[in-house]
Tab-separated table of C-alpha atoms in Angstrom:
chain	number	residue	atom	x	y	z
A	1	MET	CA	9.348	60.468	-59.259
A	2	THR	CA	8.469	59.286	-62.755
A	3	THR	CA	10.031	59.365	-66.253
A	4	ALA	CA	8.231	62.841	-66.646
A	5	ASP	CA	10.542	64.208	-63.897
A	6	LEU	CA	13.804	62.258	-65.070
A	7	PHE	CA	13.167	63.400	-68.824
A	8	SER	CA	11.896	66.660	-68.729
A	9	PRO	CA	12.211	68.584	-71.899
A	10	ASP	CA	15.546	70.400	-72.643
A	11	PRO	CA	14.554	74.027	-73.265
A	12	ALA	CA	17.618	74.480	-75.554
A	13	GLY	CA	16.606	71.492	-77.460
A	14	ARG	CA	20.349	69.942	-77.565
A	15	ASP	CA	19.029	66.168	-77.080
A	16	LEU	CA	18.668	64.180	-80.288
A	17	LEU	CA	15.889	62.213	-78.707
A	18	ARG	CA	14.136	62.514	-75.240
A	19	VAL	CA	11.044	60.507	-74.427
A	20	HIS	CA	8.950	60.472	-71.346
A	21	SER	CA	5.872	58.846	-70.114
A	22	LEU	CA	5.415	56.729	-73.239
A	23	ALA	CA	2.552	54.422	-73.378
A	24	VAL	CA	1.703	52.262	-76.535
A	25	THR	CA	-1.282	50.025	-76.689
A	26	PHE	CA	-2.377	47.317	-79.138
A	27	HIS	CA	-5.736	46.105	-80.114
A	28	GLN	CA	-6.067	42.273	-80.462
A	29	GLY	CA	-9.537	41.528	-79.622
A	30	ARG	CA	-9.099	43.613	-76.653
A	31	PHE	CA	-6.693	46.857	-75.716
A	32	ILE	CA	-3.382	45.427	-74.301
A	33	PRO	CA	-0.945	48.139	-72.567
A	34	ALA	CA	2.430	47.237	-74.405
A	35	VAL	CA	4.273	49.964	-72.678
A	36	GLN	CA	3.281	51.932	-69.709
A	37	ASP	CA	5.693	54.467	-68.845
A	38	VAL	CA	9.066	54.275	-70.631
A	39	GLY	CA	11.498	57.101	-71.108
A	40	TYR	CA	15.311	57.767	-72.183
A	41	ARG	CA	17.419	60.480	-73.822
A	42	VAL	CA	20.116	60.286	-76.100
A	43	GLU	CA	22.455	63.434	-76.414
A	44	PRO	CA	24.785	64.281	-79.252
A	45	ASP	CA	27.782	61.902	-79.405
A	46	GLN	CA	26.301	59.426	-76.744
A	47	ALA	CA	25.767	55.931	-76.774
A	48	VAL	CA	22.467	54.810	-74.955
A	49	ALA	CA	21.464	51.235	-74.635
A	50	LEU	CA	17.859	49.826	-74.142
A	51	VAL	CA	18.154	46.389	-72.529
A	52	GLY	CA	15.595	43.937	-71.133
A	53	MET	CA	13.983	40.557	-71.630
A	54	SER	CA	12.224	39.670	-75.053
A	55	GLY	CA	8.627	41.516	-74.579
A	56	SER	CA	9.732	44.164	-72.298
A	57	GLY	CA	8.833	46.918	-74.705
A	58	LYS	CA	12.355	47.854	-76.253
A	59	THR	CA	11.683	47.833	-79.764
A	60	VAL	CA	7.969	49.079	-79.516
A	61	SER	CA	9.016	52.058	-77.320
A	62	THR	CA	11.314	53.155	-80.066
A	63	LEU	CA	9.538	52.188	-83.575
A	64	SER	CA	6.314	53.781	-82.011
A	65	VAL	CA	7.809	57.217	-81.511
A	66	PHE	CA	8.507	57.698	-85.258
A	67	GLY	CA	5.403	55.766	-86.357
A	68	LEU	CA	6.971	52.862	-87.344
A	69	GLY	CA	4.958	50.684	-84.940
A	70	GLY	CA	1.524	50.478	-86.594
A	71	ALA	CA	-1.739	52.256	-85.195
A	72	ASN	CA	-4.221	50.223	-83.728
A	73	PRO	CA	-4.075	52.321	-81.821
A	74	GLY	CA	-0.416	52.551	-81.259
A	75	VAL	CA	0.986	55.618	-79.169
A	76	THR	CA	-1.512	56.475	-76.669
A	77	GLY	CA	0.516	58.769	-74.017
A	78	GLY	CA	3.500	60.502	-73.396
A	79	GLN	CA	5.925	63.004	-75.364
A	80	ALA	CA	8.719	62.542	-77.424
A	81	TRP	CA	11.247	65.330	-78.437
A	82	CYS	CA	13.512	65.009	-81.637
A	83	ARG	CA	15.780	68.000	-81.945
A	84	GLY	CA	13.653	70.282	-79.866
A	85	GLU	CA	10.289	69.374	-81.628
A	86	ASN	CA	7.541	67.452	-79.861
A	87	LEU	CA	6.762	64.582	-82.164
A	88	LEU	CA	3.377	63.718	-79.919
A	89	GLU	CA	2.491	67.190	-79.610
A	90	GLY	CA	-1.380	67.329	-79.218
A	91	LEU	CA	-1.579	63.584	-78.381
A	92	GLY	CA	-3.421	64.023	-75.096
A	93	HIS	CA	-6.327	65.595	-76.932
A	94	ALA	CA	-6.225	63.091	-79.562
A	95	VAL	CA	-6.749	60.002	-77.510
A	96	GLN	CA	-10.329	59.141	-76.068
A	97	SER	CA	-10.748	56.534	-73.433
A	98	ARG	CA	-13.803	55.231	-71.943
A	99	ARG	CA	-14.955	52.093	-70.081
A	100	THR	CA	-17.849	49.895	-71.204
A	101	PRO	CA	-19.087	46.712	-69.726
A	102	ALA	CA	-17.093	44.767	-72.468
A	103	GLY	CA	-14.015	46.643	-71.304
A	104	ARG	CA	-11.826	49.561	-72.058
A	105	ILE	CA	-12.287	51.417	-75.486
A	106	LEU	CA	-9.462	53.744	-76.958
A	107	ARG	CA	-9.971	55.775	-79.900
A	108	LYS	CA	-7.424	57.951	-81.434
A	109	ASP	CA	-8.269	61.173	-83.881
A	110	ALA	CA	-7.143	60.098	-87.441
A	111	ALA	CA	-6.306	63.596	-88.286
A	112	TRP	CA	-3.942	63.718	-85.473
A	113	GLU	CA	-2.182	60.443	-86.322
A	114	LYS	CA	-1.694	61.711	-90.106
A	115	LEU	CA	-0.074	64.685	-88.906
A	116	PHE	CA	1.939	62.696	-86.506
A	117	ARG	CA	3.137	60.560	-89.244
A	118	ARG	CA	4.119	63.294	-91.516
A	119	ARG	CA	5.932	64.905	-88.584
A	120	ALA	CA	7.817	62.051	-87.793
A	121	ARG	CA	8.605	61.145	-91.384
A	122	GLN	CA	10.592	64.417	-91.579
A	123	TYR	CA	13.157	63.070	-89.395
A	124	LEU	CA	13.466	59.621	-90.621
A	125	GLY	CA	16.792	59.461	-92.888
A	126	ALA	CA	17.795	63.009	-92.636
A	127	THR	CA	17.898	63.019	-88.704
A	128	VAL	CA	17.330	59.431	-87.601
A	129	GLY	CA	18.877	56.329	-89.108
A	130	PHE	CA	17.284	52.865	-88.215
A	131	ILE	CA	19.086	49.537	-88.372
A	132	PHE	CA	17.012	46.729	-88.152
A	133	GLN	CA	17.371	43.201	-86.360
A	134	GLU	CA	16.839	41.021	-89.743
A	135	PRO	CA	19.159	42.551	-92.315
A	136	ILE	CA	18.042	40.262	-94.947
A	137	LEU	CA	14.501	41.355	-94.640
A	138	ALA	CA	15.570	45.064	-94.535
A	139	LEU	CA	16.987	44.500	-98.177
A	140	ASP	CA	14.956	44.112	-101.411
A	141	PRO	CA	15.747	40.790	-102.855
A	142	CYS	CA	14.915	42.126	-106.567
A	143	TYR	CA	17.825	44.643	-106.356
A	144	THR	CA	21.704	44.285	-106.076
A	145	ILE	CA	23.571	45.658	-103.201
A	146	GLY	CA	24.915	48.641	-105.424
A	147	GLU	CA	21.540	49.609	-106.561
A	148	HIS	CA	20.222	49.502	-102.868
A	149	LEU	CA	23.019	51.901	-102.116
A	150	ALA	CA	22.910	53.915	-105.382
A	151	GLU	CA	19.025	54.479	-104.644
A	152	VAL	CA	19.706	55.969	-101.103
A	153	TYR	CA	22.484	58.307	-102.511
A	154	HIS	CA	20.132	59.617	-105.375
A	155	ARG	CA	17.206	60.296	-102.707
A	156	HIS	CA	19.394	62.701	-100.930
A	157	ASP	CA	21.507	64.103	-103.906
A	158	ALA	CA	19.315	63.953	-106.948
A	159	SER	CA	22.224	65.430	-109.028
A	160	ILE	CA	24.476	62.312	-108.520
A	161	SER	CA	25.138	60.255	-111.861
A	162	ARG	CA	24.597	56.601	-112.014
A	163	SER	CA	28.280	55.927	-112.558
A	164	ALA	CA	29.070	58.220	-109.417
A	165	ALA	CA	26.670	56.480	-107.184
A	166	ARG	CA	28.184	53.037	-108.234
A	167	GLU	CA	31.526	54.149	-107.436
A	168	ARG	CA	30.553	56.006	-104.241
A	169	ALA	CA	28.811	52.551	-103.140
A	170	VAL	CA	32.089	50.478	-103.981
A	171	GLU	CA	34.141	52.956	-101.867
A	172	ASP	CA	31.753	52.720	-98.987
A	173	LEU	CA	31.976	48.832	-99.112
A	174	VAL	CA	35.678	49.094	-99.122
A	175	ARG	CA	35.425	51.526	-95.921
A	176	VAL	CA	33.459	48.889	-93.887
A	177	ASN	CA	36.088	46.067	-94.569
A	178	ILE	CA	34.364	44.284	-97.569
A	179	ARG	CA	37.500	43.435	-99.608
A	180	THR	CA	35.579	42.290	-102.745
A	181	ALA	CA	33.713	45.242	-102.872
A	182	ALA	CA	33.189	45.716	-106.642
A	183	ALA	CA	31.743	42.018	-106.902
A	184	VAL	CA	29.605	42.515	-103.723
A	185	ALA	CA	27.930	45.572	-105.201
A	186	ASP	CA	26.624	43.315	-108.107
A	187	LYS	CA	25.291	40.636	-105.614
A	188	PHE	CA	21.807	40.247	-104.521
A	189	PRO	CA	21.280	40.167	-100.662
A	190	HIS	CA	20.611	36.371	-100.642
A	191	GLN	CA	24.038	35.773	-101.870
A	192	LEU	CA	25.762	37.602	-98.939
A	193	SER	CA	26.302	36.476	-95.335
A	194	GLY	CA	24.098	37.859	-92.422
A	195	GLY	CA	27.232	39.935	-91.254
A	196	MET	CA	27.768	41.267	-94.791
A	197	CYS	CA	24.104	42.101	-95.133
A	198	GLN	CA	24.236	44.142	-91.844
A	199	LYS	CA	27.007	45.954	-92.869
A	200	VAL	CA	25.297	47.113	-96.055
A	201	VAL	CA	22.294	47.983	-93.956
A	202	ILE	CA	24.485	50.071	-91.577
A	203	LEU	CA	25.683	51.926	-94.781
A	204	LEU	CA	22.188	52.519	-95.760
A	205	ALA	CA	21.415	54.052	-92.331
A	206	LEU	CA	24.369	56.369	-92.729
A	207	ALA	CA	24.059	57.420	-96.347
A	208	SER	CA	22.114	60.696	-95.529
A	209	ASN	CA	24.542	61.687	-92.479
A	210	PRO	CA	22.055	61.248	-89.665
A	211	ALA	CA	22.753	62.662	-86.267
A	212	LEU	CA	21.225	59.686	-84.441
A	213	ILE	CA	21.214	55.742	-85.153
A	214	ILE	CA	18.758	53.633	-83.659
A	215	ALA	CA	19.835	49.974	-83.687
A	216	ASP	CA	17.398	47.282	-83.057
A	217	GLU	CA	19.173	44.053	-81.925
A	218	PRO	CA	21.556	44.579	-84.875
A	219	THR	CA	23.661	41.513	-83.712
A	220	THR	CA	21.236	39.211	-82.664
A	221	ALA	CA	21.115	36.942	-85.996
A	222	LEU	CA	25.040	37.009	-86.292
A	223	ASP	CA	27.816	34.618	-85.399
A	224	SER	CA	30.326	35.835	-82.746
A	225	VAL	CA	32.716	37.297	-85.202
A	226	SER	CA	30.497	38.914	-87.186
A	227	GLN	CA	29.032	40.442	-84.023
A	228	VAL	CA	32.158	42.137	-83.224
A	229	GLU	CA	32.673	43.286	-86.711
A	230	VAL	CA	29.498	44.918	-86.852
A	231	LEU	CA	29.749	46.559	-83.477
A	232	ASP	CA	33.233	47.845	-84.210
A	233	LEU	CA	31.817	49.141	-87.511
A	234	LEU	CA	28.955	51.046	-85.717
A	235	PHE	CA	31.079	52.807	-83.224
A	236	ARG	CA	34.013	53.582	-85.500
A	237	GLU	CA	31.307	55.430	-87.498
A	238	ARG	CA	30.238	57.026	-84.351
A	239	ALA	CA	33.596	58.299	-83.465
A	240	ARG	CA	34.004	59.506	-86.895
A	241	ARG	CA	30.817	61.493	-87.448
A	242	LYS	CA	30.077	62.151	-83.630
A	243	LEU	CA	26.906	60.210	-83.854
A	244	GLY	CA	24.285	59.562	-81.161
A	245	ILE	CA	23.317	55.938	-80.765
A	246	LEU	CA	20.323	54.209	-79.244
A	247	PHE	CA	21.032	50.590	-79.080
A	248	ILE	CA	18.399	47.871	-78.420
A	249	THR	CA	19.564	44.408	-76.815
A	250	HIS	CA	18.728	41.602	-74.818
A	251	ASP	CA	22.666	40.759	-74.373
A	252	VAL	CA	24.096	42.729	-71.519
A	253	LYS	CA	27.558	41.186	-72.540
A	254	LEU	CA	27.504	43.751	-75.184
A	255	LEU	CA	27.226	46.555	-72.712
A	256	GLN	CA	30.418	46.225	-70.404
A	257	GLU	CA	32.220	48.454	-72.902
A	258	ARG	CA	30.982	51.301	-75.426
A	259	PHE	CA	28.063	52.605	-73.929
A	260	ASP	CA	27.645	55.685	-71.724
A	261	ARG	CA	24.068	55.084	-70.362
A	262	ILE	CA	21.968	52.085	-69.812
A	263	ALA	CA	18.177	51.771	-69.666
A	264	VAL	CA	16.578	48.893	-68.155
A	265	LEU	CA	12.860	47.928	-69.156
A	266	CYS	CA	10.580	45.343	-67.602
A	267	ARG	CA	7.009	44.732	-68.976
A	268	GLY	CA	6.676	48.210	-70.556
A	269	TYR	CA	8.004	50.033	-67.604
A	270	LEU	CA	11.586	51.594	-67.419
A	271	VAL	CA	12.746	50.430	-64.092
A	272	GLU	CA	16.427	51.804	-64.042
A	273	TRP	CA	18.589	54.371	-65.574
A	274	GLY	CA	22.200	55.223	-64.985
A	275	GLU	CA	25.645	55.224	-66.543
A	276	ARG	CA	27.470	52.252	-67.498
A	277	ARG	CA	29.575	52.312	-64.437
A	278	HIS	CA	26.593	52.036	-61.917
A	279	TYR	CA	25.617	48.728	-63.467
A	280	PHE	CA	29.178	47.038	-63.716
A	281	GLY	CA	30.741	48.660	-60.781
A	282	SER	CA	31.228	47.645	-57.130
A	283	ARG	CA	27.648	48.270	-55.812
A	284	PRO	CA	25.192	45.575	-57.281
A	285	ASP	CA	22.978	46.089	-54.168
A	286	LEU	CA	22.082	49.244	-55.658
A	287	LEU	CA	20.656	47.736	-58.776
A	288	HIS	CA	17.115	47.109	-59.235
A	289	PRO	CA	16.341	43.259	-58.521
A	290	TYR	CA	15.043	42.699	-62.037
A	291	THR	CA	18.341	43.929	-63.255
A	292	ARG	CA	20.633	42.014	-61.025
A	293	ASN	CA	18.560	38.913	-62.130
A	294	LEU	CA	18.648	39.903	-65.941
A	295	PHE	CA	22.338	40.732	-65.654
A	296	GLY	CA	23.482	37.780	-63.660
A	297	HIS	CA	21.396	35.479	-66.503
A	298	ARG	CA	22.859	36.990	-69.340
A	299	MET	CA	26.664	37.084	-68.132
A	300	ALA	CA	26.327	33.529	-67.487
A	301	GLU	CA	28.133	31.491	-70.138
A	302	GLY	CA	26.156	30.330	-72.959
A	303	ALA	CA	22.761	32.098	-71.674
A	304	GLY	CA	20.115	32.649	-74.450
A	305	GLU	CA	17.374	35.194	-74.704
A	306	ALA	CA	14.582	34.943	-71.915
A	307	ALA	CA	11.171	36.471	-72.399
A	308	GLU	CA	9.129	38.005	-69.772
A	309	PRO	CA	7.272	35.622	-67.865
A	310	ASP	CA	3.648	35.276	-68.384
A	311	SER	CA	2.233	37.631	-65.687
A	312	ALA	CA	0.208	40.977	-65.673
A	313	ALA	CA	2.414	42.262	-62.813
A	314	GLY	CA	3.113	45.871	-63.556
A	315	LEU	CA	0.442	46.382	-65.946
A	316	ASP	CA	-2.323	46.054	-63.064
A	317	GLY	CA	-0.737	48.882	-61.082
A	318	GLY	CA	1.955	47.010	-59.229
A	319	CYS	CA	5.707	46.847	-59.567
A	320	PRO	CA	6.454	45.360	-63.112
A	321	ALA	CA	8.786	43.020	-61.344
A	322	LEU	CA	6.633	41.665	-58.802
A	323	ALA	CA	6.041	38.055	-60.097
A	324	GLU	CA	9.660	37.135	-60.017
A	325	CYS	CA	11.263	39.292	-57.306
A	326	SER	CA	12.398	37.530	-54.241
A	327	GLN	CA	12.526	40.780	-52.205
A	328	ALA	CA	8.772	41.872	-53.077
A	329	THR	CA	6.519	42.835	-50.274
A	330	ASP	CA	2.752	43.577	-49.956
A	331	LEU	CA	4.097	47.479	-50.568
A	332	CYS	CA	5.099	46.427	-54.295
A	333	ARG	CA	1.629	45.815	-55.265
A	334	ARG	CA	1.514	49.547	-55.888
A	335	LEU	CA	3.811	50.847	-58.548
A	336	PRO	CA	7.024	52.361	-57.183
A	337	GLY	CA	8.258	55.851	-58.318
A	338	PHE	CA	12.120	56.401	-58.964
A	339	VAL	CA	14.928	56.886	-56.172
A	340	GLU	CA	18.102	58.290	-56.830
A	341	VAL	CA	20.259	55.762	-55.257
A	342	GLU	CA	23.575	57.590	-56.051
A	343	PRO	CA	24.311	60.576	-58.287
A	344	GLY	CA	22.487	60.146	-61.620
A	345	HIS	CA	21.632	56.276	-61.103
A	346	TYR	CA	17.681	55.887	-60.615
A	347	VAL	CA	15.944	52.904	-59.786
A	348	ARG	CA	12.271	52.136	-59.769
A	349	CYS	CA	11.841	50.177	-56.590
A	350	HIS	CA	10.224	50.412	-52.915
A	351	GLN	CA	13.193	48.690	-51.691
A	352	ALA	CA	15.537	51.447	-52.848
A	353	ASN	CA	13.608	53.944	-50.704
A	354	PRO	CA	14.534	53.556	-46.991
A	355	ASN	CA	11.784	56.140	-46.067
A	356	ILE	CA	9.117	53.897	-47.559
A	357	ILE	CA	10.534	50.733	-46.075
A	358	VAL	CA	10.711	52.159	-42.779
A	359	GLU	CA	6.695	52.909	-43.104
A	360	HIS	CA	5.931	49.661	-44.506
A	361	SER	CA	7.949	47.771	-41.743
A	362	GLY	CA	5.891	49.823	-39.024
A	363	GLY	CA	2.626	48.659	-40.560
A	364	ARG	CA	1.663	51.735	-42.259
A	365	ASN	CA	0.584	52.474	-45.835
């Protein structure tokens, strides 16, 4: 079972975002597969978390779907539906791959790339709002907070006057618990704290009333108090607007509450998909070994962010967690498929499939 089986398209088009078999490739002197087989889905009024170590492909697998990750060549495989429309339609015919003595060469049709970006742009802002990791970098240092908000309001409602836009900006700042809202509206980004800047970025993402918010590590650069305030704000708005949320993080401590489903990524592969109760329930033995290690490390007091170990395991056809898995066998040099270990809980691991383990123990391939 692959991500194509787990996340096949919904004929009714009810999902806000559904991705499967996603592949993303970078070119840095040679072609490097950053994402190999990632999938997930976000339904209306549902909060989904993508979690994994730094370098696992969390951010790349979301930005690239909307043409925000660059094109060198960028997305090279997979399907992505937003509100029933396949954003990557025709990708299979647009990518050409061949092997030469110098290595693999990938080329992508420029006309398709242009069409894809135009198609994805229709959803940015109107259907999908982005919240980025570094709020200060998402704001223009030459404009005040009020000017930032007014510009977005005017972009989505050309009839709004300058005074009405400012009034709405102050009202929105008050709504996100910024007490000195009128004064903050006249300040520049560098004059605000990180937590306050992130609240402004959230307001900008919500200004066009999107159905889905994609939040890329929105609490990473914040202190613990600001983290709680930002999460409370995001999920309060989710309840008020019936939003879908795709939340990218490396901090599993944030996942114990609020989220409906969790996707675990390892070296460019989805390795686990399930409901929150599956990860924090009474059966940790059912979790992928990588997930157990990730959650055990993250739940330890004071644990910081870790990066994927330097290893090509998983990108050469084997299990993506082969290098650090204490339960690995020779069978793990082949990429495993997904196994449903309990209803709605899927793990990409040979050890989770008793039939394969029995065969392997008997010496058969």
